[in-house]
Amino acid sequence: MFANLFLQAKKEQRKLSMVTCYDYSFARLLSQTSIEGILVGDSAAMVMHGYPSTLSANLDILCLHTAAVARGAPEKLIVADMPFLSYRKGVNAALDTAQALMNAGAHAVKLEGVAGHEDVIERMAQSGIPVMGHIGLQPQSIHQYGGYKVQGRDEETASRIAQEATTLEQLGAFALVLECIPAGLAINISESLHIPTIGIGAGGGCDGQILVLQDLLGLNTDFEPKFVRHFAEGAQIVCDAIGAFDAAVKDGSFPSAKESYS
Ligand code: KIV
């Protein structure tokens, strides 16, 4: 149902917006917006738990965050990330993982790459699980890359990524994330597919865009790659508010009589 809305949007050339979210209170706010989807990303490991990579987002962590988001924004498409290696241990193990995420409230799951787990993608798609692919920079392969680097700059890698996109569509994925690839490559891929591409660091030619919520709100000042735009100066707003609270506590103006029980 949700997956069909994504396909329909592409047919009608309507752009899709997605953001990540990991908690109930932000999900409540997102449910008041017009974005089409929420990703409970494995970036939760870094953004919410302070780990150095996404590899630490295990199934327990992702189920907990997925359930919180689902309670806050039940009417939005909620996509949950499949944890590192959870789809590399055979079809049954992957189905169990997807089942746990969907029981927690996800409507779809996302996994990185294609080669070596084509059978998993196909079986999930044939089992009623909407699957979102993720190619280009795959953060779960960070140790293989040796850093977060733009992918697909040379001809060989570009044509491998384009082939992966075609394969994902053929295997039944309903959408795919293109992360950190040249804008021209993202346009070629987007034009060659029926399913929508959701870009992050992949230029404006994708069918939709996704950003990490804390990045777009300007809450994460430690991480400012080229592709992130701050749509608010969140860190400043939060620090100013906490500073005002602190000052009011210390000068005795908070709480006032109106803010106290008689
Ligand atoms: O986990 C995440 O935040 C993601 C986005 C970068 C697409 O996968």
JSON list of C-alpha atoms in Angstrom, two decimals, residues 10 93 206 235:
[
{"chain": "A", "resi": 10, "resn": "LYS", "atom": "CA", "xyz": [7.38, 8.51, -9.37]},
{"chain": "A", "resi": 93, "resn": "ALA", "atom": "CA", "xyz": [17.68, -15.47, 9.40]},
{"chain": "A", "resi": 206, "resn": "CYS", "atom": "CA", "xyz": [16.79, 11.68, -7.67]},
{"chain": "A", "resi": 235, "resn": "ALA", "atom": "CA", "xyz": [21.97, 23.53, 18.22]}
]
